[in-house]
Amino acid sequence: MIRMALATIVVATTLNSISVCKAGDVAFDKAVGGSKAHELAQWGRRYEHGEGVERDLDKAIRLYCKAAAQGSAEAQYHLGWMYALGRVGARDDALAAAWFYRAAKRKDPHARRMLERLGYQGKPKQQAVCRLTDGGQADRHGRVITAMQIGSDDLPIRYAHPARRHIASMVRQLAPEYQLNPNLVLAVVEAESNFDSQAQSNKNAQGLMQLIPATAQRFGVNDVWDPEQNLRGGMAYLRWLMSHFEGDLELVLAAYNAGEGAVQRHGGIPPYSETQRYVKRIIERLHPGDG
């Protein structure tokens, strides 16, 4: 009888834990699905401090990240504070400063003071990214990015032809020089030229990363048909775009496809069906199944 009673208690406790977990997931899904920056930031604070919900720093970061992408100085400041305090792994003053800088640009006085305390003047070199507790990242929609930023080599190359393996090997060797993840570069190469080093579009974009003559000249590419030179030129452009758009991957990809001028004119991804499909395709390639 005692054993049966204990078993009943264990089962009841387990079921209760599952129901609480599911309720928590539902609450988070509803929160991160919101569109108002202030509400997203408020939910971020609740998950950061465990106010009415189970404390979960990754969920807090994802909510803050989505709010920050919409221009919430509050969320940008709180992200900076989390990294400055070392709540997400080791203390990271550089990443904290990147977020404080964004908030300070939106006239947040607390962020300005934190930049001064950290000894930063001018724009930090570090990109403002949303690093999670396991070293992964969240994107501007609060979604978890799995294969792209964490540096894994598990992004499959379709049709494992020897020529593709050779190009992939070059990408993995060169990408760290440009502080780019190889998986991102491989996804761009696949979308641009399908690994054809002799590809040429009707707009005169050429080679593996489809460089137009002006871009090739801008980044010092003398021979666009040389695979390594083309890769270096494309990676240099991606790195420049990463800096220009402060690590916002969707804007970087849109600019690579349509030009940074088009992204700036439209204040985001241009309303071009080709560009929108391009961005969606690469994002899905990098983390498939994340709707």
Coordinates of C-alpha atoms in Angstrom, one line a residue:
M1 CA 0.0 0.0 0.0
I2 CA 2.8 2.4 0.9
R3 CA 4.5 1.6 -2.5
M4 CA 1.3 2.2 -4.3
A5 CA 0.8 5.5 -2.5
L6 CA 4.4 6.6 -3.3
A7 CA 3.9 5.7 -6.9
T8 CA 0.7 7.7 -7.1
I9 CA 2.5 10.7 -5.6
V10 CA 5.4 10.4 -8.1
V11 CA 3.0 10.1 -11.1
A12 CA 0.9 13.0 -9.9
T13 CA 4.0 15.1 -9.3
T14 CA 5.4 14.2 -12.8
L15 CA 2.1 15.1 -14.5
N16 CA 1.9 18.3 -12.6
S17 CA 5.4 19.2 -13.7
I18 CA 4.6 18.4 -17.3
S19 CA 1.4 20.6 -17.2
V20 CA 3.3 23.5 -15.6
C21 CA 6.0 23.1 -18.3
K22 CA 3.4 23.1 -21.1
A23 CA 1.7 26.1 -19.6
G24 CA 5.0 27.9 -19.4
D25 CA 5.7 27.1 -23.0
V26 CA 2.3 28.4 -24.1
A27 CA 2.9 31.6 -22.2
F28 CA 6.3 32.1 -23.8
D29 CA 5.0 31.2 -27.3
K30 CA 2.3 33.8 -26.9
A31 CA 4.7 36.4 -25.5
V32 CA 7.4 36.0 -28.2
G33 CA 4.6 36.0 -30.9
G34 CA 3.7 39.5 -29.9
S35 CA 4.5 42.5 -32.0
K36 CA 4.7 45.4 -29.5
A37 CA 8.3 46.2 -28.4
H38 CA 7.3 47.4 -25.0
E39 CA 5.3 44.3 -24.2
L40 CA 8.1 42.1 -25.5
A41 CA 10.6 43.9 -23.2
Q42 CA 8.2 43.5 -20.2
W43 CA 7.9 39.8 -20.8
G44 CA 11.7 39.7 -21.1
R45 CA 12.0 41.2 -17.6
R46 CA 9.5 38.7 -16.2
Y47 CA 11.5 35.7 -17.6
E48 CA 14.8 37.3 -16.5
H49 CA 13.7 37.7 -12.9
G50 CA 11.2 34.9 -12.6
E51 CA 8.2 37.3 -12.0
G52 CA 5.1 35.2 -12.4
V53 CA 6.8 32.7 -14.6
E54 CA 9.7 30.3 -14.2
R55 CA 13.0 32.1 -14.5
D56 CA 14.6 31.4 -17.9
L57 CA 17.4 33.5 -19.1
D58 CA 17.3 32.2 -22.7
K59 CA 13.7 33.1 -23.0
A60 CA 14.4 36.5 -21.6
I61 CA 17.1 37.0 -24.2
R62 CA 14.9 35.9 -27.0
L63 CA 12.2 38.3 -26.0
Y64 CA 14.6 41.2 -25.5
C65 CA 16.2 40.4 -28.8
K66 CA 13.0 40.7 -30.7
A67 CA 12.1 43.9 -28.9
A68 CA 15.6 45.3 -29.5
A69 CA 15.3 44.7 -33.2
Q70 CA 12.2 46.9 -33.1
G71 CA 14.2 49.7 -31.6
S72 CA 13.4 49.2 -27.9
A73 CA 16.1 51.0 -25.9
E74 CA 14.8 49.3 -22.8
A75 CA 15.4 45.8 -24.2
Q76 CA 18.8 46.9 -25.6
Y77 CA 19.8 48.2 -22.2
H78 CA 18.7 45.0 -20.4
L79 CA 20.7 42.8 -22.9
G80 CA 23.7 44.9 -22.2
W81 CA 23.2 44.6 -18.4
M82 CA 22.8 40.8 -18.6
Y83 CA 26.1 40.4 -20.5
A84 CA 27.9 43.0 -18.2
L85 CA 26.8 41.1 -15.1
G86 CA 27.9 37.7 -16.5
R87 CA 24.4 36.2 -16.3
V88 CA 24.9 34.5 -19.7
G89 CA 28.2 32.6 -19.1
A90 CA 31.3 34.7 -18.5
R91 CA 31.1 38.4 -18.2
D92 CA 31.4 40.0 -21.7
D93 CA 32.1 43.8 -21.5
A94 CA 32.5 44.1 -25.3
L95 CA 29.1 42.5 -26.0
A96 CA 27.6 44.5 -23.2
A97 CA 29.0 47.7 -24.6
A98 CA 27.6 46.9 -28.1
W99 CA 24.1 46.8 -26.6
F100 CA 24.6 49.8 -24.3
Y101 CA 25.8 51.7 -27.4
R102 CA 22.5 50.9 -29.3
A103 CA 20.4 52.0 -26.3
A104 CA 22.5 55.2 -25.8
K105 CA 21.8 56.1 -29.5
R106 CA 18.2 56.1 -28.5
K107 CA 18.9 58.6 -25.7
D108 CA 18.9 56.1 -22.8
P109 CA 20.8 57.9 -20.0
H110 CA 21.5 54.7 -18.1
A111 CA 23.1 53.1 -21.2
R112 CA 25.3 56.2 -21.6
R113 CA 26.5 55.9 -18.0
M114 CA 27.3 52.2 -18.4
L115 CA 29.4 52.9 -21.5
E116 CA 31.4 55.5 -19.5
R117 CA 31.8 53.0 -16.7
L118 CA 33.1 50.4 -19.1
G119 CA 35.5 52.9 -20.7
Y120 CA 34.0 52.9 -24.2
Q121 CA 34.0 55.9 -26.4
G122 CA 32.6 55.9 -29.9
K123 CA 31.1 52.8 -31.6
P124 CA 32.3 49.5 -30.2
K125 CA 33.8 47.0 -32.7
Q126 CA 31.8 44.1 -31.2
Q127 CA 28.5 43.4 -33.0
A128 CA 25.4 43.5 -30.9
V129 CA 24.3 39.8 -31.0
C130 CA 21.9 37.9 -28.8
R131 CA 24.1 35.2 -27.3
L132 CA 22.3 32.4 -25.4
T133 CA 23.5 30.5 -22.4
D134 CA 24.7 27.6 -24.5
G135 CA 26.7 29.8 -26.8
G136 CA 24.1 29.8 -29.5
Q137 CA 22.2 32.9 -30.6
A138 CA 18.7 34.2 -31.1
D139 CA 17.7 36.2 -34.2
R140 CA 15.7 39.4 -34.6
H141 CA 12.4 37.4 -34.3
G142 CA 13.4 35.7 -31.1
R143 CA 14.1 32.4 -32.8
V144 CA 17.0 30.2 -31.8
I145 CA 19.7 29.9 -34.4
T146 CA 21.3 26.5 -34.2
A147 CA 23.8 25.8 -36.9
M148 CA 24.8 29.2 -38.1
Q149 CA 26.6 31.1 -35.4
I150 CA 27.8 28.4 -33.1
G151 CA 30.5 27.4 -35.6
S152 CA 29.4 23.8 -36.3
D153 CA 30.4 22.1 -39.5
D154 CA 27.1 20.1 -39.8
L155 CA 25.5 22.2 -42.5
P156 CA 25.1 19.5 -45.2
I157 CA 26.3 20.2 -48.7
R158 CA 23.8 18.8 -51.2
Y159 CA 25.1 16.5 -53.8
A160 CA 28.6 15.9 -52.3
H161 CA 30.5 16.3 -55.5
P162 CA 34.3 16.5 -55.2
A163 CA 34.3 20.1 -56.6
R164 CA 31.8 21.2 -53.9
R165 CA 33.9 19.5 -51.2
H166 CA 36.9 21.5 -52.4
I167 CA 35.0 24.8 -52.4
A168 CA 33.6 24.0 -48.9
S169 CA 37.1 23.2 -47.7
M170 CA 38.3 26.6 -49.0
V171 CA 35.3 28.4 -47.3
R172 CA 36.0 26.7 -44.0
Q173 CA 39.7 27.8 -44.2
L174 CA 39.0 31.4 -45.3
A175 CA 35.9 32.4 -43.4
P176 CA 37.5 32.8 -40.0
E177 CA 39.8 35.5 -41.5
Y178 CA 36.7 37.6 -42.1
Q179 CA 35.0 36.6 -38.8
L180 CA 32.2 34.8 -40.7
N181 CA 30.7 31.5 -39.9
P182 CA 31.5 29.1 -42.8
N183 CA 28.0 27.8 -42.9
L184 CA 26.7 31.3 -43.7
V185 CA 29.1 31.6 -46.6
L186 CA 28.3 28.2 -47.9
A187 CA 24.6 29.0 -47.8
V188 CA 25.2 32.2 -49.8
V189 CA 27.5 30.4 -52.3
E190 CA 24.8 27.7 -52.8
A191 CA 22.0 30.4 -53.3
E192 CA 24.2 32.6 -55.6
S193 CA 25.9 30.1 -57.9
N194 CA 25.1 26.6 -56.8
F195 CA 28.8 26.1 -56.4
D196 CA 29.6 26.9 -60.1
S197 CA 32.7 29.0 -60.2
Q198 CA 32.0 30.0 -63.8
A199 CA 28.4 31.1 -63.2
Q200 CA 27.3 34.4 -64.8
S201 CA 23.9 36.1 -64.4
N202 CA 22.1 38.3 -66.9
K203 CA 23.1 41.3 -64.6
N204 CA 26.8 40.4 -65.1
A205 CA 27.2 39.0 -61.6
Q206 CA 30.1 36.5 -61.8
G207 CA 31.6 33.5 -60.1
L208 CA 30.9 31.6 -56.9
M209 CA 29.6 34.6 -54.9
Q210 CA 28.2 36.4 -58.0
L211 CA 30.2 39.6 -57.7
I212 CA 29.2 42.4 -60.0
P213 CA 32.2 44.3 -61.4
A214 CA 31.8 47.3 -59.1
T215 CA 31.8 45.1 -56.0
A216 CA 34.7 43.0 -57.3
Q217 CA 36.7 46.3 -57.8
R218 CA 35.6 47.6 -54.4
F219 CA 37.0 44.6 -52.6
G220 CA 40.2 44.1 -54.6
V221 CA 39.2 41.1 -56.7
N222 CA 41.3 41.0 -59.9
D223 CA 40.1 37.8 -61.3
V224 CA 36.4 37.0 -60.5
W225 CA 36.8 33.5 -62.1
D226 CA 39.4 32.5 -59.6
P227 CA 37.5 30.7 -56.9
E228 CA 39.6 31.9 -54.0
Q229 CA 39.6 35.5 -55.1
N230 CA 35.9 35.4 -55.7
L231 CA 35.3 33.9 -52.2
R232 CA 37.5 36.5 -50.6
G233 CA 35.7 39.3 -52.3
G234 CA 32.3 37.9 -51.4
M235 CA 33.3 37.4 -47.8
A236 CA 34.8 40.8 -47.5
Y237 CA 31.5 42.2 -48.7
L238 CA 29.6 40.1 -46.2
R239 CA 31.8 41.3 -43.4
W240 CA 31.3 44.9 -44.4
L241 CA 27.6 44.4 -44.5
M242 CA 27.7 42.7 -41.1
S243 CA 29.4 45.8 -39.7
H244 CA 27.1 48.2 -41.5
F245 CA 23.9 46.6 -40.5
E246 CA 25.2 45.8 -37.0
G247 CA 24.9 42.0 -37.3
D248 CA 21.3 41.9 -38.5
L249 CA 21.5 38.8 -40.7
E250 CA 18.3 39.4 -42.6
L251 CA 19.3 42.9 -43.6
V252 CA 22.8 41.7 -44.5
L253 CA 21.3 39.0 -46.8
A254 CA 18.8 41.4 -48.3
A255 CA 21.7 43.9 -49.0
Y256 CA 23.9 41.2 -50.6
N257 CA 21.0 40.4 -53.0
A258 CA 19.6 43.8 -53.7
G259 CA 22.3 46.2 -52.6
E260 CA 22.7 48.1 -49.3
G261 CA 21.1 51.2 -50.9
A262 CA 17.9 49.4 -51.5
V263 CA 17.7 48.2 -47.8
Q264 CA 18.4 51.7 -46.6
R265 CA 15.8 53.3 -48.9
H266 CA 13.1 50.9 -47.7
G267 CA 14.2 50.8 -44.1
G268 CA 14.4 47.0 -44.1
I269 CA 14.1 44.1 -46.5
P270 CA 13.0 45.6 -49.8
P271 CA 9.5 44.6 -51.2
Y272 CA 11.1 42.7 -54.0
S273 CA 9.8 39.1 -54.3
E274 CA 13.3 37.8 -55.4
T275 CA 15.0 39.4 -52.4
Q276 CA 12.4 38.2 -50.0
R277 CA 12.6 34.6 -51.3
Y278 CA 16.4 34.9 -51.2
V279 CA 16.5 35.9 -47.6
K280 CA 13.9 33.3 -46.6
R281 CA 15.8 30.5 -48.5
I282 CA 19.1 31.2 -46.8
I283 CA 17.6 31.6 -43.3
E284 CA 15.8 28.3 -43.7
R285 CA 19.0 26.7 -45.1
L286 CA 20.8 27.7 -41.9
H287 CA 18.2 26.5 -39.5
P288 CA 15.7 24.3 -41.2
G289 CA 12.4 23.5 -39.5
D290 CA 12.4 26.8 -37.6
G291 CA 9.1 28.4 -38.8

